[in-house]
Tab-separated table of C-alpha atoms in Angstrom:
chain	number	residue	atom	x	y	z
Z	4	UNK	CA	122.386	48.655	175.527
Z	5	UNK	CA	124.213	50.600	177.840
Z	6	UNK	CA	121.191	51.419	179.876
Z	7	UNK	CA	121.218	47.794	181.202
Z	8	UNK	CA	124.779	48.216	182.420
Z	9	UNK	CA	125.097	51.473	184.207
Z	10	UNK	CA	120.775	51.398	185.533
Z	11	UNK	CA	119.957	54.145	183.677
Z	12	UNK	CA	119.860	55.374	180.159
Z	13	UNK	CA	122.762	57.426	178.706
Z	14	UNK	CA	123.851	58.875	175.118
Z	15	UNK	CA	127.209	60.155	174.206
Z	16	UNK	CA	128.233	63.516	175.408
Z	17	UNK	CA	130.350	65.818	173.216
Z	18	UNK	CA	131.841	64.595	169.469
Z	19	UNK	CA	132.576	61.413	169.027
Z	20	UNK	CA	133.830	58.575	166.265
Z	21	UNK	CA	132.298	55.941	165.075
Z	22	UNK	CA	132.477	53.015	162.804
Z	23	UNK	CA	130.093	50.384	161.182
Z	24	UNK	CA	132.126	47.296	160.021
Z	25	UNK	CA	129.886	45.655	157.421
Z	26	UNK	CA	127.430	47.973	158.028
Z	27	UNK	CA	124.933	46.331	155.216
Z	28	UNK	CA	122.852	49.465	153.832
Z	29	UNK	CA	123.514	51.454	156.895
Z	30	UNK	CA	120.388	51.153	158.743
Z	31	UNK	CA	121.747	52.015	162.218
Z	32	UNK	CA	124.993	53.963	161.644
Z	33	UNK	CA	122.935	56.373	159.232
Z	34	UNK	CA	120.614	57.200	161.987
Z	35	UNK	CA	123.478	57.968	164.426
Z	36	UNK	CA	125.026	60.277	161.900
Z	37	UNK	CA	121.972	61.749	161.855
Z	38	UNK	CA	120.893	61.979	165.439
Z	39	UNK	CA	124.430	63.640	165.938
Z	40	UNK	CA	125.333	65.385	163.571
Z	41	UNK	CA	128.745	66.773	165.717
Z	42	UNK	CA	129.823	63.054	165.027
Z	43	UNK	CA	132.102	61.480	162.480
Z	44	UNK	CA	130.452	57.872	161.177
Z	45	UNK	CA	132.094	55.494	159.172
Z	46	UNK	CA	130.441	53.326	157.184
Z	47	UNK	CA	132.378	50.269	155.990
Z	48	UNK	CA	131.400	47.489	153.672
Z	49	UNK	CA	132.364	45.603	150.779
Z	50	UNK	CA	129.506	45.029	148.728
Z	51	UNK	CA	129.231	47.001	146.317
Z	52	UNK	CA	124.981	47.464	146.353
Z	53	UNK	CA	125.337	48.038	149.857
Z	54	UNK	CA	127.503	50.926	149.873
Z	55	UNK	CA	125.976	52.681	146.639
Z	56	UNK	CA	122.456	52.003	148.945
Z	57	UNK	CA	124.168	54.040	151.567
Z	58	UNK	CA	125.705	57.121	149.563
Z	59	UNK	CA	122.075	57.261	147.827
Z	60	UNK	CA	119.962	57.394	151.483
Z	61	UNK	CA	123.172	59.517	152.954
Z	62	UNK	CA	122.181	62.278	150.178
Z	63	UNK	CA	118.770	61.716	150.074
Z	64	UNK	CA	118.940	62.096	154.448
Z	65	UNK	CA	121.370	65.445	153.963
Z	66	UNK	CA	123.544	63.359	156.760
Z	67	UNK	CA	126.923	64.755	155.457
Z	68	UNK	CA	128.463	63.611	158.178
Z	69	UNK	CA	129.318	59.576	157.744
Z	70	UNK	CA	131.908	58.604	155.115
Z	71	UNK	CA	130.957	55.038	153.096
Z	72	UNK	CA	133.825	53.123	152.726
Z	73	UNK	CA	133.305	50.314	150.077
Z	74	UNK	CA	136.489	48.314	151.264
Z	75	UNK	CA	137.662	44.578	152.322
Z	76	UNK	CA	137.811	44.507	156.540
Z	77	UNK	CA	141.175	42.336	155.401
Z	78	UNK	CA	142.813	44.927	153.967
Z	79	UNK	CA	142.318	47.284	156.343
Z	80	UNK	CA	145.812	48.987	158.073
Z	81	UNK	CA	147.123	49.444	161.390
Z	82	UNK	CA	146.081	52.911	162.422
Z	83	UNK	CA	144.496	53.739	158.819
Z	84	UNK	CA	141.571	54.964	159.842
Z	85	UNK	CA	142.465	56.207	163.133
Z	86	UNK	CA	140.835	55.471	167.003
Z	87	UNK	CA	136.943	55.400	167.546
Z	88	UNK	CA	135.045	56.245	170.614
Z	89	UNK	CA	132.345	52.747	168.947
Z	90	UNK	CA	132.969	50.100	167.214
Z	91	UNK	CA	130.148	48.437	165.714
Z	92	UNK	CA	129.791	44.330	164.409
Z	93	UNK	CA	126.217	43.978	163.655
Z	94	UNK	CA	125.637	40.588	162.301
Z	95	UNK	CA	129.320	40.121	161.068
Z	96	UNK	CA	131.596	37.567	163.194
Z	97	UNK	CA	129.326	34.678	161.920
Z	98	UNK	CA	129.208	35.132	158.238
Z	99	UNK	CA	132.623	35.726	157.735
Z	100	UNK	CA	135.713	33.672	157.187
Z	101	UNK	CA	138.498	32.633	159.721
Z	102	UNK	CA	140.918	34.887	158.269
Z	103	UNK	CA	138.588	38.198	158.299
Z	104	UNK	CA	137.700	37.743	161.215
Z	105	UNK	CA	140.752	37.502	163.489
Z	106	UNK	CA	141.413	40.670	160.720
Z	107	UNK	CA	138.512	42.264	162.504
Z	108	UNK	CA	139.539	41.556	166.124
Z	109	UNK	CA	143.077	43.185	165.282
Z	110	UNK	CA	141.625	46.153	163.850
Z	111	UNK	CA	139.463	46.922	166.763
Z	112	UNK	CA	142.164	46.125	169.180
Z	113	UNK	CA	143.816	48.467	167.091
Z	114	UNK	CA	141.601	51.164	166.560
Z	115	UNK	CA	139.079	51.332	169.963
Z	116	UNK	CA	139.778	54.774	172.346
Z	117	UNK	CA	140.385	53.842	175.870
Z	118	UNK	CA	137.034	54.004	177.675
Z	119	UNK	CA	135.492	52.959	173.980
Z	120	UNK	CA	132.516	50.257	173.498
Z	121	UNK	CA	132.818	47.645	170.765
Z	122	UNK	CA	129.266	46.026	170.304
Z	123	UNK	CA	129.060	42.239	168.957
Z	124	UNK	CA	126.164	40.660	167.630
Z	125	UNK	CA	126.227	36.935	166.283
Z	126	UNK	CA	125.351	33.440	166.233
Z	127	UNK	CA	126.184	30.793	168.828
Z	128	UNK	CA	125.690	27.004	168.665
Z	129	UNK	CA	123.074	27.259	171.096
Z	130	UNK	CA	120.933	28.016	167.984
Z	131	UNK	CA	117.746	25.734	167.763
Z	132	UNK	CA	118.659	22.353	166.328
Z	133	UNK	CA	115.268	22.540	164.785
Z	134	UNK	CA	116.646	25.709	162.600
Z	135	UNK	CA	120.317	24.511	161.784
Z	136	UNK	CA	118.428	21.274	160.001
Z	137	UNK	CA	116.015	24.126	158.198
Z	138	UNK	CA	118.894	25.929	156.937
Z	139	UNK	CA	120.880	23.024	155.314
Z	140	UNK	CA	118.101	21.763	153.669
Z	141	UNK	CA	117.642	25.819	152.133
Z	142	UNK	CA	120.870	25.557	152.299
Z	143	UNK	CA	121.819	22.451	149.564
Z	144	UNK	CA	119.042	24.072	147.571
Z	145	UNK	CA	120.173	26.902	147.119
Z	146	UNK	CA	124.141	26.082	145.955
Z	147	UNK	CA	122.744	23.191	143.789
Z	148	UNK	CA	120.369	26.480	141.692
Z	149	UNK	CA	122.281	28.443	139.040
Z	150	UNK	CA	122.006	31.865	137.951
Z	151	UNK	CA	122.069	35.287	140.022
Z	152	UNK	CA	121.474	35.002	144.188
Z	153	UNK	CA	117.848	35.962	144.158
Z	154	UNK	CA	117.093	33.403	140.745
Z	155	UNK	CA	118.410	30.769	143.422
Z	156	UNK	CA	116.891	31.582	146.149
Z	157	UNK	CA	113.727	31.652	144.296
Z	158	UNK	CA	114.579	28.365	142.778
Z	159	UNK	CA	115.367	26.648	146.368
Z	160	UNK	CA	112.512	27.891	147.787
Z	161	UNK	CA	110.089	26.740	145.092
Z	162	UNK	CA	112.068	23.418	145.672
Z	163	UNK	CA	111.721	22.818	149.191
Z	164	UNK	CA	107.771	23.503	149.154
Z	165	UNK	CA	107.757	20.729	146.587
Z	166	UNK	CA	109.958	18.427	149.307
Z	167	UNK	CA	107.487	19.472	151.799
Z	168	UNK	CA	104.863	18.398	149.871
Z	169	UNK	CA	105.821	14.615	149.247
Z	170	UNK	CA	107.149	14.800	152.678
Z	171	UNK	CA	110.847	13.809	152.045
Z	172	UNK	CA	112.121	17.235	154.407
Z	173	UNK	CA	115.377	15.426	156.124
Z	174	UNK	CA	115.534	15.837	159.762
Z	175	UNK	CA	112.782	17.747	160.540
Z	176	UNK	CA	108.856	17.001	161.098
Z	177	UNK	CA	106.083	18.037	158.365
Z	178	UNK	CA	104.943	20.444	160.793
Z	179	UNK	CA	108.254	22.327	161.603
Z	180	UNK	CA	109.418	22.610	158.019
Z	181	UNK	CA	105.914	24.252	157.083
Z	182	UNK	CA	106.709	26.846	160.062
Z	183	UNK	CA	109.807	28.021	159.458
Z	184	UNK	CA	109.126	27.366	155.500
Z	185	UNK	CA	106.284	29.731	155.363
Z	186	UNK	CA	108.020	32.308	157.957
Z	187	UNK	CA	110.794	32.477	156.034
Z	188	UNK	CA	108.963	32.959	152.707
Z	189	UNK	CA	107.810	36.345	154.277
Z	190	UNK	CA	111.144	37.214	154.953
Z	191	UNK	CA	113.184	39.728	152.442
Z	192	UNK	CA	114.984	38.290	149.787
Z	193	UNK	CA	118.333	40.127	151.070
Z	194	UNK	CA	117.579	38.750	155.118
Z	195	UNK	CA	117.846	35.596	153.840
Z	196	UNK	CA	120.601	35.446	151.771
Z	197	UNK	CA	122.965	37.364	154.535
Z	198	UNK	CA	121.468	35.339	157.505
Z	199	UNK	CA	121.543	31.602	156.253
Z	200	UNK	CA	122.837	31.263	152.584
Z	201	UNK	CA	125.999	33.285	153.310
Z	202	UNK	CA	128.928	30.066	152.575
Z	203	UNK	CA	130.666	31.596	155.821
Z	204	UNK	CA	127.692	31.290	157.836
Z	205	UNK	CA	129.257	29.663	161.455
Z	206	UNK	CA	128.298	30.336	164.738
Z	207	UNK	CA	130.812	31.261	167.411
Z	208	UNK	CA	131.238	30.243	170.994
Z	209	UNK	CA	131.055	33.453	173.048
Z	210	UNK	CA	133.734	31.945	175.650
Z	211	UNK	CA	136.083	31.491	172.487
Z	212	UNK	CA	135.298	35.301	171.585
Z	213	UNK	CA	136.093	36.267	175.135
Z	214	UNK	CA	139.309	34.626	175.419
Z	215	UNK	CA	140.396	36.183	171.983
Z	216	UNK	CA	139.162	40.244	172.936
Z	217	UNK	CA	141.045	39.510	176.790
Z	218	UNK	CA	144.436	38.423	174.948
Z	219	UNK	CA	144.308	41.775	173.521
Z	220	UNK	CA	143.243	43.547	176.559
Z	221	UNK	CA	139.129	43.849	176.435
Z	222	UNK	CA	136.479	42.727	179.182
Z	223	UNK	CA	133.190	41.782	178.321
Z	224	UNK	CA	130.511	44.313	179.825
Z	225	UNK	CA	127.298	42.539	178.966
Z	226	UNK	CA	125.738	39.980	177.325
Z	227	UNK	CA	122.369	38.741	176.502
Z	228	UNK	CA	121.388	35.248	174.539
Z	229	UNK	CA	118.197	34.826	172.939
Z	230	UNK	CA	116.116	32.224	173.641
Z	231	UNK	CA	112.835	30.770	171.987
Z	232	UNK	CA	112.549	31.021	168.424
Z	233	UNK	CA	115.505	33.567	168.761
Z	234	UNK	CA	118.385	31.226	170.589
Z	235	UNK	CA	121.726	31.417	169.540
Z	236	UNK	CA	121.870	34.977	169.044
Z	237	UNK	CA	123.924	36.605	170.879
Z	238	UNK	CA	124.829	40.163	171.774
Z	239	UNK	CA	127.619	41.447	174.004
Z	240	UNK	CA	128.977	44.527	174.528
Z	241	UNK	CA	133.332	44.557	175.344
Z	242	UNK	CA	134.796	47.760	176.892
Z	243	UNK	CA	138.698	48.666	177.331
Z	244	UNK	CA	139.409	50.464	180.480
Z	245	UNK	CA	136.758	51.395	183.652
Z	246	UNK	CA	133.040	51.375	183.564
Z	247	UNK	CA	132.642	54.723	185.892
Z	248	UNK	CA	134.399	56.465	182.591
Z	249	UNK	CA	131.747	55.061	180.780
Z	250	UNK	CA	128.662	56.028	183.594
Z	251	UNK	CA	129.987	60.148	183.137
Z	252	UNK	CA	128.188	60.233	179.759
Z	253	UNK	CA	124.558	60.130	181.309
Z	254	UNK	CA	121.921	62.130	179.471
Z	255	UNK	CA	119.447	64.259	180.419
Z	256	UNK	CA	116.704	63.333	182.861
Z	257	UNK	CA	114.432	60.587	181.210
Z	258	UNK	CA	110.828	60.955	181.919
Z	259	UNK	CA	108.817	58.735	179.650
Z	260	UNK	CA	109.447	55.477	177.900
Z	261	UNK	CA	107.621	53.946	174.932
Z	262	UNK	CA	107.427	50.378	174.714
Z	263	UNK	CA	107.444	49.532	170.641
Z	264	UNK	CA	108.384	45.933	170.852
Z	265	UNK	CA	107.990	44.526	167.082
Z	266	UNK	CA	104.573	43.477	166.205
Z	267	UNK	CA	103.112	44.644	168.929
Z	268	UNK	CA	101.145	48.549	169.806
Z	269	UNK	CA	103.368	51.395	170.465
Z	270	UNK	CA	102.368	52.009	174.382
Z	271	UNK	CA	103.733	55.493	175.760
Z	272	UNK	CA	104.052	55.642	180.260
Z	273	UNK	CA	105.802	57.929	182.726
Z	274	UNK	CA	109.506	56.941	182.875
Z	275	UNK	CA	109.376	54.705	186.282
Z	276	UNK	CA	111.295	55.492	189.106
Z	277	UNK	CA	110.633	52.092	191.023
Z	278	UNK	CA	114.037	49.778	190.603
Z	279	UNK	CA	111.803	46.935	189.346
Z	280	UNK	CA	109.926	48.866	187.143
Z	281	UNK	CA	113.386	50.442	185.772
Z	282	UNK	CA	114.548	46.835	185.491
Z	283	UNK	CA	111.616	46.122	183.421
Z	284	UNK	CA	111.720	48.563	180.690
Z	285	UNK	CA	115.608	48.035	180.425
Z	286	UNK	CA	115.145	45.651	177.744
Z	287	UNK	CA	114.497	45.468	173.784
Z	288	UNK	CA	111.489	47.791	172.309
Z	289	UNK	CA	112.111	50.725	174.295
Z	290	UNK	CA	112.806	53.761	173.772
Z	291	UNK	CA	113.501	56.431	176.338
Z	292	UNK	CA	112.063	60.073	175.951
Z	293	UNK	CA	114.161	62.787	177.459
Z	294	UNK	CA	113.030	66.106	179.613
Z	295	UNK	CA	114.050	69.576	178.335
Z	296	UNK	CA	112.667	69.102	175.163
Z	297	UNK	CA	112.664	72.378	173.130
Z	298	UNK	CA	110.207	72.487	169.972
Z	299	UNK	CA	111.887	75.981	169.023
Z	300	UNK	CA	115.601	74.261	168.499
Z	301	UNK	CA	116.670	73.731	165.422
Z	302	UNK	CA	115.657	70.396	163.452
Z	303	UNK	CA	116.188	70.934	159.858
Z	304	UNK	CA	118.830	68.270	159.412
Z	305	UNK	CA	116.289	65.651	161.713
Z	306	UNK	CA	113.479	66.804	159.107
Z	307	UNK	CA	115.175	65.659	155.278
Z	308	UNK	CA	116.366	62.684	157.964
Z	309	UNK	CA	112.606	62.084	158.365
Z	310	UNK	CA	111.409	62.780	155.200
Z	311	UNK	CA	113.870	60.643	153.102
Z	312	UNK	CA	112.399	57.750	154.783
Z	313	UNK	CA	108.830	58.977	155.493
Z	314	UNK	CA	108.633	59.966	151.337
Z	315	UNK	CA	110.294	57.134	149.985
Z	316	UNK	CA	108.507	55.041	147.095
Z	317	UNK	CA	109.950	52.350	149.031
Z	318	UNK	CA	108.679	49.510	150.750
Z	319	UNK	CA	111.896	48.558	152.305
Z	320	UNK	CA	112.903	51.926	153.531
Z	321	UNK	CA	109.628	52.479	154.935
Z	322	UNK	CA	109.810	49.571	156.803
Z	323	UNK	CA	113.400	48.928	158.234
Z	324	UNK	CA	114.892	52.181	158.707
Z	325	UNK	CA	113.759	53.951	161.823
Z	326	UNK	CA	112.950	57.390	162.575
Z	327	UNK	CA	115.301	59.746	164.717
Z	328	UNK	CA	113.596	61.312	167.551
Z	329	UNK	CA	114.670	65.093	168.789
Z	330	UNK	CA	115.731	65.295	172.098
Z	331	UNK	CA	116.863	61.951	172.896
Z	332	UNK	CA	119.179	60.841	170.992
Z	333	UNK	CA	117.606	57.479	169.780
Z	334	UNK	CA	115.013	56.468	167.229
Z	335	UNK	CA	112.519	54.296	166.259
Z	336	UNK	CA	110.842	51.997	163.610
Z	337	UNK	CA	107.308	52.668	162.893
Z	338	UNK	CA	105.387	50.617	160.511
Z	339	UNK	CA	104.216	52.478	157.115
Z	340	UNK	CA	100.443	52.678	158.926
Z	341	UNK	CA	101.755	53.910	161.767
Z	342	UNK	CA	103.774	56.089	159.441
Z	343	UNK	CA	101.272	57.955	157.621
Z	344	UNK	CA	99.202	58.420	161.245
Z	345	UNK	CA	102.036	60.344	161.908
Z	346	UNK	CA	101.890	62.511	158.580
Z	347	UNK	CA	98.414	63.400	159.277
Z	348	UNK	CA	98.739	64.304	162.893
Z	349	UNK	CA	101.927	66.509	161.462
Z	350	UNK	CA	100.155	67.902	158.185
Z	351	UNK	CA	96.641	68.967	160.347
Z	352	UNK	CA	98.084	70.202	163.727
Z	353	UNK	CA	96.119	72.254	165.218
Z	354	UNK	CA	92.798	71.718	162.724
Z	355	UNK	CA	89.625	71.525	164.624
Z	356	UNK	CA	88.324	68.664	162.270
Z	357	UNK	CA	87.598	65.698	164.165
Z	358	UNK	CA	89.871	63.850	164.599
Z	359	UNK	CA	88.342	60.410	163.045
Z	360	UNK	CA	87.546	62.507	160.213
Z	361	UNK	CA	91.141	63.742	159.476
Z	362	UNK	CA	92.140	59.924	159.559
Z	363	UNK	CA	89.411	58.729	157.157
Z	364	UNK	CA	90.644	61.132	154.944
Z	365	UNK	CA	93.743	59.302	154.975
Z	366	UNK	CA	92.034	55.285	155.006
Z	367	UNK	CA	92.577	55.022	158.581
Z	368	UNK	CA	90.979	54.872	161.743
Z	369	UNK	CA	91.493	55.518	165.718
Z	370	UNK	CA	89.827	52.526	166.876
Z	371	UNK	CA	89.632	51.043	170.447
Z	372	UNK	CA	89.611	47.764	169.032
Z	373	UNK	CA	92.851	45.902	168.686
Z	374	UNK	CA	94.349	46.059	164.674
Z	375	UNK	CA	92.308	44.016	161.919
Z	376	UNK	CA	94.955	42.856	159.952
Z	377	UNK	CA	92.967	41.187	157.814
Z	378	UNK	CA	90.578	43.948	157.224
Z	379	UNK	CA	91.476	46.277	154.113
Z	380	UNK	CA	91.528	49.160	156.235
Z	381	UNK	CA	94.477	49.720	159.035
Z	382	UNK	CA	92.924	50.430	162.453
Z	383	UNK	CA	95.290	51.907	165.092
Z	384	UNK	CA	93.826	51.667	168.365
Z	385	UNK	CA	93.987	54.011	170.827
Z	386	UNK	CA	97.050	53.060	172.984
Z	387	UNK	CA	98.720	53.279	169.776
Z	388	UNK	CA	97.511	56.565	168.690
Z	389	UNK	CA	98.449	58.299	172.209
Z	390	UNK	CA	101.705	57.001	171.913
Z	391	UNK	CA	101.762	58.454	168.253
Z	392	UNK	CA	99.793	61.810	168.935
Z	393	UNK	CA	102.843	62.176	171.596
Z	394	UNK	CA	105.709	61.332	168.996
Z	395	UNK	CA	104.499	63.911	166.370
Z	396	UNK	CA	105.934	66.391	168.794
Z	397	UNK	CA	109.393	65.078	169.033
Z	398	UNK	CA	109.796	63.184	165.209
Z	399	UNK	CA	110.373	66.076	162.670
Z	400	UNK	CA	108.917	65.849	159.539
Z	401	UNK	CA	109.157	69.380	158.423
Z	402	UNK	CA	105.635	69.408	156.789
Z	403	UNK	CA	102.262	71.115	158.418
């Protein structure tokens, strides 16, 4: 995020500390641990699934270096844990209650460096009317079911079909309940209970977050609000003290970018030097690539990284947790296709078996034609493959 700030990409310089409040099953704070393994992460969250899910990847991933914390944000002390360089609040503010929240806003007033970044994401009532009348209807389903979370869910969803079939869906058209109805269906059991059956679920006005972080002596860097199918999120990005502090941590040179927008092909280009072009790949689904790349350095802790996800039985960890790329400090979530493409260019580097041949081998194919998804076998067209036959490089797997 920083990147769209400063003009330019950067990644933390030196040791740093770093905390995850809620930080679900880790996703993004095991990766930094990971990725810098000099750090000190701190995972926080009080469910207990959630942080036994993180302990088990966290030994799994040999990251050694991020502490799970299963704990309540409300009981957390002045000064307990110490300062931290970043703060994270992925998907909190708005699914929590008054009272942990301004708990929250202490403890990072509390506990953020000077010079430190404290990243926000939540929901805003800008949020599609459209969607607040789909999730009240789930909603009243849902708390009206009995038995364990998933039983209900299962149970509301099998009831709102039924209300969408004799048409009796309050507030919103035939047509838009079957949308979000059927996209939601897709969705994973645990999305959907955090992101609309949570009973704290409320979304925030930014300028009432603002006032409340400039009381205790924070300015608001950045901020970007979806729009589309996607308005009402929010993110925003609060700093304490002086951006140029903040521009001294620049990274190496960049010199390619890979656009890897969700759903879409993995497209690799030259890192642009053009303002506008800059300006254009400052945005979600990229990912830059750094110069001064060395192949011979040291990635054994990057490789049981890897592998814990790239092995695992699965589905979810497959398919949510990204990869950590050497040499620049970010990483990146490949689909389990796009997954094993990248086992096979890593397990026959270097054969002089045709290349369509090796993939066959495997049930895929290098295609120029876009993906089938219908078909039973995954094509990967060529775009995608370039971008991938580039990657093998730079994402350790430690097998080959």
């Amino acid at each position: 995020m920083l990147e769209r700030v400063l003009g330019r990409p950067v990644r933390p310089r030196g040791a740093f500390r770093y905390i995850d409040l809620g930080s679900g099953f880790g996703v993004t704070s095991s990766l930094v641990a990971a990725l810098y393994p000099g750090s000190e992460v701190v995972q926080l969250d009080l469910n207990p699934a959630h942080a036994a899910g993180m302990r088990k990847f966290n030994t799994a991933a040999g990251v050694d270096n991020a502490q799970v914390l299963e704990r309540d944000l409300a009981s957390l002390k002045t000064g307990e844990l110490g300062e931290f360089d970043y703060i994270v609040c992925q998907g909190l503010l708005s699914w929590i209650g008054d009272e942990v929240r301004e708990a929250v806003l202490s403890f990072i007033a509390d506990s953020l460096k000077p010079h430190g970044v404290a990243y926000f994401s939540y929901l805003t009532p800008r949020m599609d009317v459209k969607l607040i009348a789909f999730r009240e209807t789930l909603y009243r389903s849902f708390c009206s079911a009995s038995g364990p979370s998933v039983v209900r869910l299962e149970a509301a969803l099998e009831e709102c079909w039924q209300m969408l079939h004799d048409r009796r869906w309050p507030g919103l058209s035939r047509h838009d309940a079957f949308e979000m109805l059927s996209h939601f269906t897709t969705r994973s059991p645990n999305y959907i209970l955090h992101e609309f059956l949570n009973d704290h679920w409320s979304p925030i006005s930014p300028d009432w977050l603002q006032r409340r972080l400039k009381t205790k002596g924070f300015g608001s860097l950045w901020r970007h609000e979806a729009g589309g199918a996607e308005s009402g999120y929010c993110v925003e990005l609060f700093v304490r003290g002086k951006l140029d502090e903040l521009s001294r941590r620049q990274a190496k040179k960049y010199t390619h970018l890979l656009e890897c927008e969700p759903g879409k092909r993995l497209v690799l280009h030259t890192f642009p030097q053009e303002p506008a072009l800059l300006a254009t790949a400052s945005r979600e689904g990229v990912v830059y690539l750094a110069e001064g790349f060395d192949p011979a350095e040291s990635t054994a802790h990057l490789e049981r990284y890897n592998r814990a996800i790239i092995d695992s039985k699965l589905s979810d960890e497959r398919s949510f947790r990204p990869l950590a790329i050497h040499g620049c400090g970010q990483g990146l979530r490949l689909t389990p296709v796009q997954q094993e493409v990248l086992r096979a260019l890593a397990t026959d580097r270097g054969s002089s078996e045709p290349l369509d041949n090796r993939l066959r081998r495997r049930g895929l194919s290098a295609v120029e034609s876009r993906r089938v998804a219908s078909s039973s076998v995954p094509f990967v067209g060529s775009p995608e493959f370039s971008a991938l036959a580039f990657l093998s490089e730079r994402i350790p797997l430690g097998i080959g």
